[in-house]
Amino acid sequence: MKYFNYRNGHLFAEEVGIAQIADRVGTPFFCYSSSALEKQYDSLNTALHPLNANICYAVKANSNQAVIKTLAARGSGADVVSKGELLRALAAGIPAHQIVFSGVGKTAEEIHFALTERIGQFNVESLPELELISNIASKMGSVAPVALRVNPDVDAETHEKISTGRKTDKFGIDIEDTPELYGRATKMSGLKTVGLAIHIGSQLTSLKPFRYAFERLSKLVQVLRTSGHSVTHVDLGGGLGVNYIDETPPTPMSYAKVINETIGGLDVEITVEPGRFLVANAGILVSKVIFIKETAVHRFVIVDAAMNDFIRPTLYDAEHCILCEKEVSQGVARPAQIVGPVCETGDILVREVHLPNLTSHDLIALCSAGAYGAVMGSSYNTRLPTPEVLVKDQEFSIIRPRPTYSHILSLDRIPSWL
Ligand code: LLP
């Protein structure tokens, strides 16, 4: 997290004090570092350069248009999974031909819109989806570039809820069924079958599952070619893990090496869809202590951010580091549990952490919150959606303001009988 540092004992994002942002924006808020986003993109881009691979940022990880635009300025494409994400990617300036549309449940409206915009590729996950795209494209007199997303039956060795490449998961087409379906797809009108796609899971900290899945994919490409099919594109999905606490995820170079060894010789255009890798450690969630509540069992630090602002700890038992705005070298003996104000026992941000003696109004930052943070937020308990701030050098900009209560209330409609 080297873009979030202490200066004279206070936490900074790049050249801007976190306390200064909190004064302007209020808490809680997400804070992202432009340099961190750029550095992550560049490190992956450099590693993949010899493979001439396309990076299509998985927008789901953080879909703020300012974040997408920062990556688009480096040349990134986008991987989207809904019309909303497609609109965001286009609005942020990503050329349509650099956009891949993934997901198991694309609707007719979404497919129609994506075809109108002439996106680069549909990653298709079932026969009914192939038929629907074929139908719509034919009626429009258009040709949809499609890749079949394969389910390689690989255990990604990650959290149960973010594993996507096992036979039991809803994703992809069973690898055994793919050759037959690929053949059918090549004969369907309105489709141009360009290749294969895969995505086995998220937050992978070992290269082994990647290697295994890519090897299976490579064999499949050869099988298809032997049957006379053309395979020009291979999309390897996302999944590259990051360091949250003490993980040692693969480096971009070692990831690229595995791609080179498994796919490199196939003479195909390679795409990857990283999400978390690009944005997780470029963001923090800043919140303010409301109360310290000491009980016989716990020392609760009750802060103004909660599970509605950041659901990863509750949903995946995810662990995130904490930084205090004021630099203190020593924690107090009694560990703290950091919790939010939401009325659920599961509203825990950090289960156990040694922190200094905090008091009301102190600021803390939850680290590695740039991915799957703001995008998974809700307004549960009628809490206001969390604002987002982007820092660049000495400047910061509010890239999503906090809505007002009157705006939130005005979204409801009272039926005439009440
Ligand atoms: N491509 C596809 C088709 C995906 O489904 C995903 C993520 C990605 C790419 C990007 O994966 P990444 O590089 O970020 O690992 N909310 C969860 C993560 C869900 C990931 C869903 N799919 C979390 O907070 O851990």
GROMACS .gro file of C-alpha atoms and ligand atoms in nm:
model
  443
    1MET     CA    1   0.000   0.000   0.000
    2LYS     CA    2   0.285   0.235  -0.072
    3TYR     CA    3   0.059   0.509  -0.206
    4PHE     CA    4  -0.099   0.546   0.138
    5ASN     CA    5   0.179   0.664   0.367
    6TYR     CA    6   0.250   0.852   0.683
    7ARG     CA    7   0.391   1.204   0.669
    8ASN     CA    8   0.470   1.383   0.993
    9GLY     CA    9   0.264   1.123   1.171
   10HIS     CA   10  -0.050   1.154   0.957
   11LEU     CA   11  -0.190   0.928   0.686
   12PHE     CA   12  -0.168   1.056   0.331
   13ALA     CA   13  -0.294   0.935  -0.005
   14GLU     CA   14  -0.018   1.037  -0.242
   15GLU     CA   15   0.037   1.406  -0.145
   16VAL     CA   16  -0.302   1.464   0.017
   17GLY     CA   17  -0.379   1.427   0.386
   18ILE     CA   18  -0.662   1.187   0.461
   19ALA     CA   19  -0.787   1.419   0.738
   20GLN     CA   20  -0.813   1.703   0.486
   21ILE     CA   21  -1.031   1.488   0.257
   22ALA     CA   22  -1.244   1.380   0.554
   23ASP     CA   23  -1.301   1.746   0.645
   24ARG     CA   24  -1.434   1.814   0.297
   25VAL     CA   25  -1.624   1.495   0.222
   26GLY     CA   26  -1.726   1.367   0.564
   27THR     CA   27  -1.695   1.000   0.655
   28PRO     CA   28  -1.710   0.723   0.553
   29PHE     CA   29  -1.558   0.751   0.205
   30PHE     CA   30  -1.351   0.546  -0.036
   31CYS     CA   31  -1.022   0.700  -0.140
   32TYR     CA   32  -0.830   0.580  -0.448
   33SER     CA   33  -0.480   0.662  -0.564
   34SER     CA   34  -0.433   0.732  -0.936
   35SER     CA   35  -0.065   0.639  -0.921
   36ALA     CA   36  -0.146   0.305  -0.762
   37LEU     CA   37  -0.396   0.225  -1.038
   38GLU     CA   38  -0.146   0.326  -1.304
   39LYS     CA   39   0.139   0.134  -1.145
   40GLN     CA   40  -0.064  -0.185  -1.124
   41TYR     CA   41  -0.177  -0.153  -1.483
   42ASP     CA   42   0.174  -0.083  -1.605
   43SER     CA   43   0.325  -0.377  -1.417
   44LEU     CA   44   0.080  -0.619  -1.576
   45ASN     CA   45   0.107  -0.458  -1.915
   46THR     CA   46   0.487  -0.482  -1.908
   47ALA     CA   47   0.475  -0.849  -1.805
   48LEU     CA   48   0.226  -0.932  -2.081
   49HIS     CA   49   0.398  -0.722  -2.346
   50PRO     CA   50   0.591  -1.009  -2.510
   51LEU     CA   51   0.261  -1.197  -2.548
   52ASN     CA   52   0.092  -0.900  -2.711
   53ALA     CA   53  -0.207  -0.966  -2.484
   54ASN     CA   54  -0.507  -0.735  -2.444
   55ILE     CA   55  -0.598  -0.622  -2.095
   56CYS     CA   56  -0.975  -0.589  -2.052
   57TYR     CA   57  -1.030  -0.448  -1.702
   58ALA     CA   58  -1.313  -0.633  -1.524
   59VAL     CA   59  -1.523  -0.327  -1.450
   60LYS     CA   60  -1.724  -0.511  -1.182
   61ALA     CA   61  -1.431  -0.467  -0.939
   62ASN     CA   62  -1.470  -0.089  -0.936
   63SER     CA   63  -1.694   0.070  -1.193
   64ASN     CA   64  -1.655   0.437  -1.112
   65GLN     CA   65  -1.607   0.607  -1.447
   66ALA     CA   66  -1.305   0.800  -1.317
   67VAL     CA   67  -1.134   0.472  -1.228
   68ILE     CA   68  -1.222   0.318  -1.565
   69LYS     CA   69  -1.099   0.632  -1.741
   70THR     CA   70  -0.767   0.623  -1.554
   71LEU     CA   71  -0.710   0.270  -1.684
   72ALA     CA   72  -0.851   0.349  -2.029
   73ALA     CA   73  -0.590   0.625  -2.060
   74ARG     CA   74  -0.322   0.349  -2.029
   75GLY     CA   75  -0.488   0.155  -2.311
   76SER     CA   76  -0.711  -0.079  -2.113
   77GLY     CA   77  -1.020  -0.238  -2.262
   78ALA     CA   78  -1.310  -0.358  -2.047
   79ASP     CA   79  -1.480  -0.680  -1.944
   80VAL     CA   80  -1.845  -0.606  -1.863
   81VAL     CA   81  -2.131  -0.820  -1.736
   82SER     CA   82  -2.435  -0.596  -1.776
   83LYS     CA   83  -2.575  -0.314  -1.986
   84GLY     CA   84  -2.500  -0.082  -1.697
   85GLU     CA   85  -2.133  -0.175  -1.696
   86LEU     CA   86  -2.122  -0.149  -2.075
   87LEU     CA   87  -2.266   0.203  -2.055
   88ARG     CA   88  -2.007   0.294  -1.794
   89ALA     CA   89  -1.718   0.156  -2.000
   90LEU     CA   90  -1.834   0.343  -2.311
   91ALA     CA   91  -1.894   0.663  -2.114
   92ALA     CA   92  -1.542   0.637  -1.972
   93GLY     CA   93  -1.405   0.631  -2.324
   94ILE     CA   94  -1.324   0.265  -2.382
   95PRO     CA   95  -1.364   0.191  -2.754
   96ALA     CA   96  -1.642  -0.063  -2.816
   97HIS     CA   97  -1.411  -0.299  -3.002
   98GLN     CA   98  -1.203  -0.331  -2.680
   99ILE     CA   99  -1.504  -0.446  -2.479
  100VAL     CA  100  -1.582  -0.808  -2.393
  101PHE     CA  101  -1.929  -0.899  -2.263
  102SER     CA  102  -1.923  -1.185  -2.009
  103GLY     CA  103  -2.188  -1.338  -1.784
  104VAL     CA  104  -2.428  -1.633  -1.773
  105GLY     CA  105  -2.750  -1.440  -1.810
  106LYS     CA  106  -2.735  -1.174  -2.079
  107THR     CA  107  -3.084  -1.055  -2.169
  108ALA     CA  108  -3.216  -0.992  -2.520
  109GLU     CA  109  -3.211  -0.618  -2.450
  110GLU     CA  110  -2.849  -0.631  -2.337
  111ILE     CA  111  -2.743  -0.835  -2.640
  112HIS     CA  112  -2.925  -0.601  -2.875
  113PHE     CA  113  -2.762  -0.298  -2.718
  114ALA     CA  114  -2.414  -0.454  -2.725
  115LEU     CA  115  -2.458  -0.543  -3.094
  116THR     CA  116  -2.573  -0.190  -3.173
  117GLU     CA  117  -2.258  -0.060  -3.009
  118ARG     CA  118  -2.047  -0.320  -3.198
  119ILE     CA  119  -1.856  -0.452  -2.898
  120GLY     CA  120  -1.547  -0.668  -2.953
  121GLN     CA  121  -1.665  -1.004  -2.820
  122PHE     CA  122  -1.941  -1.196  -2.644
  123ASN     CA  123  -1.822  -1.468  -2.409
  124VAL     CA  124  -2.106  -1.717  -2.435
  125GLU     CA  125  -2.193  -1.965  -2.161
  126SER     CA  126  -2.472  -2.187  -2.296
  127LEU     CA  127  -2.657  -2.314  -2.604
  128PRO     CA  128  -2.969  -2.100  -2.535
  129GLU     CA  129  -2.747  -1.794  -2.515
  130LEU     CA  130  -2.582  -1.882  -2.848
  131GLU     CA  131  -2.926  -1.922  -3.005
  132LEU     CA  132  -3.049  -1.591  -2.865
  133ILE     CA  133  -2.743  -1.398  -2.987
  134SER     CA  134  -2.769  -1.567  -3.327
  135ASN     CA  135  -3.137  -1.473  -3.352
  136ILE     CA  136  -3.092  -1.112  -3.254
  137ALA     CA  137  -2.781  -1.057  -3.466
  138SER     CA  138  -2.946  -1.217  -3.772
  139LYS     CA  139  -3.252  -0.995  -3.738
  140MET     CA  140  -3.027  -0.691  -3.709
  141GLY     CA  141  -2.824  -0.801  -4.013
  142SER     CA  142  -2.520  -0.797  -3.790
  143VAL     CA  143  -2.251  -1.051  -3.701
  144ALA     CA  144  -2.167  -1.116  -3.335
  145PRO     CA  145  -1.808  -1.218  -3.254
  146VAL     CA  146  -1.846  -1.499  -3.000
  147ALA     CA  147  -1.610  -1.700  -2.784
  148LEU     CA  148  -1.733  -2.000  -2.587
  149ARG     CA  149  -1.662  -1.980  -2.217
  150VAL     CA  150  -1.539  -2.318  -2.111
  151ASN     CA  151  -1.585  -2.469  -1.767
  152PRO     CA  152  -1.260  -2.664  -1.729
  153ASP     CA  153  -1.356  -2.831  -1.398
  154VAL     CA  154  -1.067  -2.683  -1.203
  155ASP     CA  155  -1.061  -2.599  -0.834
  156ALA     CA  156  -0.916  -2.249  -0.812
  157GLU     CA  157  -0.821  -2.308  -0.446
  158THR     CA  158  -0.987  -1.986  -0.339
  159HIS     CA  159  -1.295  -1.891  -0.135
  160GLU     CA  160  -1.597  -2.112  -0.207
  161LYS     CA  161  -1.812  -1.815  -0.313
  162ILE     CA  162  -1.564  -1.689  -0.573
  163SER     CA  163  -1.468  -2.021  -0.735
  164THR     CA  164  -1.619  -2.041  -1.082
  165GLY     CA  165  -1.446  -2.319  -1.276
  166ARG     CA  166  -1.575  -2.639  -1.119
  167LYS     CA  167  -1.829  -2.867  -1.287
  168THR     CA  168  -2.078  -2.782  -1.011
  169ASP     CA  169  -2.057  -2.406  -1.074
  170LYS     CA  170  -2.311  -2.231  -1.295
  171PHE     CA  171  -2.041  -2.085  -1.518
  172GLY     CA  172  -1.920  -2.186  -1.861
  173ILE     CA  173  -1.982  -2.478  -2.094
  174ASP     CA  174  -1.864  -2.818  -1.978
  175ILE     CA  175  -1.526  -2.874  -2.140
  176GLU     CA  176  -1.644  -3.215  -2.267
  177ASP     CA  177  -1.937  -3.056  -2.449
  178THR     CA  178  -1.745  -2.766  -2.598
  179PRO     CA  179  -1.621  -2.923  -2.926
  180GLU     CA  180  -1.973  -3.021  -3.029
  181LEU     CA  181  -2.117  -2.681  -2.936
  182TYR     CA  182  -1.833  -2.497  -3.106
  183GLY     CA  183  -1.915  -2.685  -3.426
  184ARG     CA  184  -2.281  -2.590  -3.393
  185ALA     CA  185  -2.195  -2.227  -3.327
  186THR     CA  186  -1.986  -2.203  -3.644
  187LYS     CA  187  -2.296  -2.299  -3.842
  188MET     CA  188  -2.535  -2.051  -3.678
  189SER     CA  189  -2.627  -1.740  -3.870
  190GLY     CA  190  -2.529  -1.404  -3.726
  191LEU     CA  191  -2.233  -1.546  -3.537
  192LYS     CA  192  -1.860  -1.542  -3.596
  193THR     CA  193  -1.704  -1.800  -3.368
  194VAL     CA  194  -1.363  -1.663  -3.282
  195GLY     CA  195  -1.241  -1.873  -2.992
  196LEU     CA  196  -1.259  -1.970  -2.628
  197ALA     CA  197  -1.279  -1.799  -2.291
  198ILE     CA  198  -1.225  -1.912  -1.936
  199HIS     CA  199  -1.244  -1.766  -1.584
  200ILE     CA  200  -1.185  -2.008  -1.299
  201GLY     CA  201  -1.218  -1.784  -0.996
  202SER     CA  202  -1.101  -1.478  -0.811
  203GLN     CA  203  -0.820  -1.401  -0.564
  204LEU     CA  204  -0.600  -1.690  -0.679
  205THR     CA  205  -0.278  -1.694  -0.479
  206SER     CA  206  -0.126  -1.994  -0.655
  207LEU     CA  207  -0.036  -2.035  -1.021
  208LYS     CA  208  -0.113  -2.407  -1.017
  209PRO     CA  209  -0.487  -2.381  -1.099
  210PHE     CA  210  -0.413  -2.124  -1.371
  211ARG     CA  211  -0.156  -2.356  -1.530
  212TYR     CA  212  -0.386  -2.654  -1.517
  213ALA     CA  213  -0.681  -2.463  -1.663
  214PHE     CA  214  -0.473  -2.302  -1.938
  215GLU     CA  215  -0.325  -2.641  -2.031
  216ARG     CA  216  -0.674  -2.785  -2.065
  217LEU     CA  217  -0.776  -2.486  -2.274
  218SER     CA  218  -0.471  -2.522  -2.496
  219LYS     CA  219  -0.551  -2.890  -2.563
  220LEU     CA  220  -0.905  -2.791  -2.650
  221VAL     CA  221  -0.782  -2.535  -2.903
  222GLN     CA  222  -0.580  -2.811  -3.069
  223VAL     CA  223  -0.880  -3.048  -3.071
  224LEU     CA  224  -1.095  -2.781  -3.236
  225ARG     CA  225  -0.832  -2.704  -3.495
  226THR     CA  226  -0.788  -3.072  -3.574
  227SER     CA  227  -1.162  -3.080  -3.645
  228GLY     CA  228  -1.109  -2.801  -3.895
  229HIS     CA  229  -1.228  -2.508  -3.685
  230SER     CA  230  -1.063  -2.172  -3.670
  231VAL     CA  231  -0.963  -2.049  -3.323
  232THR     CA  232  -0.810  -1.704  -3.327
  233HIS     CA  233  -0.892  -1.567  -2.979
  234VAL     CA  234  -0.837  -1.695  -2.628
  235ASP     CA  235  -0.964  -1.501  -2.322
  236LEU     CA  236  -0.802  -1.619  -1.999
  237GLY     CA  237  -1.030  -1.431  -1.758
  238GLY     CA  238  -0.919  -1.260  -1.438
  239GLY     CA  239  -0.841  -1.398  -1.097
  240LEU     CA  240  -0.490  -1.283  -1.019
  241GLY     CA  241  -0.479  -1.244  -0.642
  242VAL     CA  242  -0.347  -0.957  -0.429
  243ASN     CA  243  -0.193  -0.920  -0.087
  244TYR     CA  244  -0.452  -0.833   0.177
  245ILE     CA  245  -0.277  -0.940   0.498
  246ASP     CA  246   0.012  -1.176   0.436
  247GLU     CA  247  -0.070  -1.351   0.111
  248THR     CA  248   0.203  -1.399  -0.146
  249PRO     CA  249   0.019  -1.381  -0.477
  250PRO     CA  250   0.194  -1.459  -0.805
  251THR     CA  251   0.383  -1.170  -0.962
  252PRO     CA  252   0.264  -1.042  -1.301
  253MET     CA  253   0.587  -1.181  -1.451
  254SER     CA  254   0.528  -1.532  -1.316
  255TYR     CA  255   0.163  -1.517  -1.431
  256ALA     CA  256   0.278  -1.412  -1.779
  257LYS     CA  257   0.530  -1.696  -1.779
  258VAL     CA  258   0.253  -1.951  -1.716
  259ILE     CA  259   0.048  -1.798  -1.998
  260ASN     CA  260   0.347  -1.811  -2.227
  261GLU     CA  261   0.424  -2.174  -2.144
  262THR     CA  262   0.066  -2.292  -2.189
  263ILE     CA  263  -0.092  -2.065  -2.451
  264GLY     CA  264   0.207  -1.880  -2.599
  265GLY     CA  265   0.267  -2.121  -2.885
  266LEU     CA  266  -0.093  -2.129  -3.009
  267ASP     CA  267  -0.077  -1.826  -3.235
  268VAL     CA  268  -0.394  -1.673  -3.091
  269GLU     CA  269  -0.485  -1.324  -2.975
  270ILE     CA  270  -0.477  -1.339  -2.595
  271THR     CA  271  -0.701  -1.137  -2.363
  272VAL     CA  272  -0.696  -1.120  -1.984
  273GLU     CA  273  -0.969  -0.973  -1.760
  274PRO     CA  274  -0.807  -0.859  -1.435
  275GLY     CA  275  -1.024  -0.677  -1.184
  276ARG     CA  276  -0.898  -0.701  -0.827
  277PHE     CA  277  -0.530  -0.696  -0.926
  278LEU     CA  278  -0.566  -0.350  -1.080
  279VAL     CA  279  -0.772  -0.178  -0.813
  280ALA     CA  280  -0.777  -0.356  -0.472
  281ASN     CA  281  -0.465  -0.202  -0.323
  282ALA     CA  282  -0.528   0.133  -0.487
  283GLY     CA  283  -0.812   0.207  -0.245
  284ILE     CA  284  -0.891   0.251   0.123
  285LEU     CA  285  -1.216   0.300   0.310
  286VAL     CA  286  -1.186   0.585   0.559
  287SER     CA  287  -1.418   0.600   0.855
  288LYS     CA  288  -1.452   0.773   1.190
  289VAL     CA  289  -1.477   0.623   1.535
  290ILE     CA  290  -1.818   0.686   1.690
  291PHE     CA  291  -1.779   0.509   2.023
  292ILE     CA  292  -1.548   0.269   2.201
  293LYS     CA  293  -1.758   0.013   2.382
  294GLU     CA  294  -1.584  -0.211   2.632
  295THR     CA  295  -1.759  -0.532   2.731
  296ALA     CA  296  -1.642  -0.834   2.927
  297VAL     CA  297  -1.568  -1.014   2.602
  298HIS     CA  298  -1.469  -0.748   2.351
  299ARG     CA  299  -1.341  -0.401   2.303
  300PHE     CA  300  -1.571  -0.283   2.024
  301VAL     CA  301  -1.455   0.006   1.813
  302ILE     CA  302  -1.779   0.129   1.660
  303VAL     CA  303  -1.709   0.324   1.342
  304ASP     CA  304  -1.931   0.504   1.093
  305ALA     CA  305  -1.859   0.257   0.808
  306ALA     CA  306  -2.053  -0.066   0.805
  307MET     CA  307  -2.134  -0.380   0.609
  308ASN     CA  308  -2.344  -0.175   0.368
  309ASP     CA  309  -2.032   0.026   0.276
  310PHE     CA  310  -1.803  -0.276   0.262
  311ILE     CA  311  -1.947  -0.625   0.264
  312ARG     CA  312  -1.638  -0.839   0.198
  313PRO     CA  313  -1.561  -0.923   0.565
  314THR     CA  314  -1.920  -1.034   0.625
  315LEU     CA  315  -1.973  -1.212   0.297
  316TYR     CA  316  -1.639  -1.387   0.251
  317ASP     CA  317  -1.483  -1.365   0.598
  318ALA     CA  318  -1.232  -1.144   0.423
  319GLU     CA  319  -0.950  -0.994   0.627
  320HIS     CA  320  -0.830  -0.640   0.569
  321CYS     CA  321  -0.557  -0.439   0.741
  322ILE     CA  322  -0.631  -0.122   0.936
  323LEU     CA  323  -0.429   0.199   0.940
  324CYS     CA  324  -0.496   0.478   1.187
  325GLU     CA  325  -0.491   0.832   1.056
  326LYS     CA  326  -0.250   0.925   1.336
  327GLU     CA  327   0.063   0.715   1.320
  328VAL     CA  328   0.112   0.520   1.640
  329SER     CA  329   0.375   0.256   1.673
  330GLN     CA  330   0.220   0.047   1.951
  331GLY     CA  331  -0.118  -0.114   1.988
  332VAL     CA  332  -0.286  -0.147   2.326
  333ALA     CA  333  -0.291  -0.489   2.483
  334ARG     CA  334  -0.660  -0.558   2.441
  335PRO     CA  335  -0.751  -0.638   2.080
  336ALA     CA  336  -1.032  -0.448   1.919
  337GLN     CA  337  -1.319  -0.565   1.706
  338ILE     CA  338  -1.413  -0.303   1.449
  339VAL     CA  339  -1.784  -0.293   1.388
  340GLY     CA  340  -2.033  -0.068   1.214
  341PRO     CA  341  -2.369   0.077   1.323
  342VAL     CA  342  -2.584  -0.164   1.116
  343CYS     CA  343  -2.824  -0.376   1.315
  344GLU     CA  344  -2.675  -0.713   1.237
  345THR     CA  345  -2.431  -0.917   1.441
  346GLY     CA  346  -2.241  -0.985   1.120
  347ASP     CA  347  -2.168  -0.616   1.073
  348ILE     CA  348  -1.799  -0.662   1.147
  349LEU     CA  349  -1.524  -0.496   0.947
  350VAL     CA  350  -1.231  -0.648   1.134
  351ARG     CA  351  -1.269  -0.936   1.375
  352GLU     CA  352  -0.959  -0.878   1.584
  353VAL     CA  353  -0.690  -0.615   1.558
  354HIS     CA  354  -0.441  -0.455   1.794
  355LEU     CA  355  -0.495  -0.082   1.769
  356PRO     CA  356  -0.375   0.213   1.971
  357ASN     CA  357  -0.611   0.381   2.216
  358LEU     CA  358  -0.864   0.538   1.984
  359THR     CA  359  -1.129   0.784   2.088
  360SER     CA  360  -1.443   0.921   1.925
  361HIS     CA  361  -1.374   1.120   1.606
  362ASP     CA  362  -1.044   0.945   1.532
  363LEU     CA  363  -1.010   0.835   1.171
  364ILE     CA  364  -0.916   0.487   1.060
  365ALA     CA  365  -0.861   0.340   0.713
  366LEU     CA  366  -0.952  -0.010   0.603
  367CYS     CA  367  -0.689  -0.112   0.349
  368SER     CA  368  -0.717  -0.288   0.012
  369ALA     CA  369  -1.073  -0.165  -0.033
  370GLY     CA  370  -1.043  -0.055  -0.396
  371ALA     CA  371  -1.190  -0.376  -0.540
  372TYR     CA  372  -1.539  -0.505  -0.473
  373GLY     CA  373  -1.596  -0.227  -0.219
  374ALA     CA  374  -1.803   0.065  -0.344
  375VAL     CA  375  -1.956  -0.151  -0.618
  376MET     CA  376  -2.103  -0.394  -0.367
  377GLY     CA  377  -2.235  -0.121  -0.140
  378SER     CA  378  -2.600  -0.082  -0.050
  379SER     CA  379  -2.810   0.162   0.145
  380TYR     CA  380  -2.925  -0.096   0.399
  381ASN     CA  381  -3.058   0.065   0.717
  382THR     CA  382  -3.120   0.371   0.495
  383ARG     CA  383  -2.756   0.461   0.517
  384LEU     CA  384  -2.630   0.687   0.242
  385PRO     CA  385  -2.422   0.528  -0.036
  386THR     CA  386  -2.051   0.585   0.028
  387PRO     CA  387  -1.877   0.866  -0.161
  388GLU     CA  388  -1.561   0.803  -0.361
  389VAL     CA  389  -1.257   1.025  -0.396
  390LEU     CA  390  -0.970   0.998  -0.643
  391VAL     CA  391  -0.632   1.144  -0.555
  392LYS     CA  392  -0.365   1.246  -0.803
  393ASP     CA  393  -0.044   1.397  -0.663
  394GLN     CA  394  -0.153   1.701  -0.454
  395GLU     CA  395  -0.508   1.706  -0.588
  396PHE     CA  396  -0.820   1.516  -0.504
  397SER     CA  397  -1.155   1.500  -0.667
  398ILE     CA  398  -1.489   1.370  -0.544
  399ILE     CA  399  -1.571   1.114  -0.812
  400ARG     CA  400  -1.900   1.014  -0.653
  401PRO     CA  401  -2.062   1.250  -0.405
  402ARG     CA  402  -2.264   1.137  -0.111
  403PRO     CA  403  -2.632   1.160  -0.206
  404THR     CA  404  -2.864   1.354   0.021
  405TYR     CA  405  -3.133   1.198   0.236
  406SER     CA  406  -3.396   1.388   0.043
  407HIS     CA  407  -3.271   1.228  -0.280
  408ILE     CA  408  -3.290   0.878  -0.127
  409LEU     CA  409  -3.637   0.940   0.013
  410SER     CA  410  -3.760   1.089  -0.313
  411LEU     CA  411  -3.695   0.757  -0.489
  412ASP     CA  412  -3.992   0.594  -0.316
  413ARG     CA  413  -4.345   0.639  -0.450
  414ILE     CA  414  -4.656   0.622  -0.233
  415PRO     CA  415  -4.947   0.438  -0.401
  416SER     CA  416  -5.269   0.635  -0.448
  417TRP     CA  417  -5.460   0.422  -0.191
  418LEU     CA  418  -5.236   0.534   0.096
  419LLP     N1  419  -1.381  -1.212  -1.557
  419LLP     C1  420  -1.495  -1.270  -1.515
  419LLP     C2  421  -1.578  -1.341  -1.613
  419LLP     C3  422  -1.532  -1.261  -1.381
  419LLP     O1  423  -1.644  -1.320  -1.339
  419LLP     C4  424  -1.450  -1.191  -1.289
  419LLP     C5  425  -1.487  -1.180  -1.147
  419LLP     C6  426  -1.333  -1.130  -1.338
  419LLP     C7  427  -1.301  -1.143  -1.472
  419LLP     C8  428  -1.240  -1.051  -1.250
  419LLP     O2  429  -1.186  -1.131  -1.152
  419LLP     P1  430  -1.070  -1.071  -1.058
  419LLP     O3  431  -0.951  -1.041  -1.147
  419LLP     O4  432  -1.120  -0.949  -0.995
  419LLP     O5  433  -1.041  -1.179  -0.962
  419LLP     N2  434  -1.689  -0.995  -0.495
  419LLP     C9  435  -1.581  -1.092  -0.484
  419LLP    C10  436  -1.515  -1.120  -0.618
  419LLP    C11  437  -1.611  -1.166  -0.724
  419LLP    C12  438  -1.546  -1.190  -0.857
  419LLP    C13  439  -1.646  -1.213  -0.965
  419LLP     N3  440  -1.592  -1.231  -1.096
  419LLP    C14  441  -1.482  -1.043  -0.379
  419LLP     O6  442  -1.502  -0.939  -0.320
  419LLP     O7  443  -1.384  -1.114  -0.351
   0.00000   0.00000   0.00000
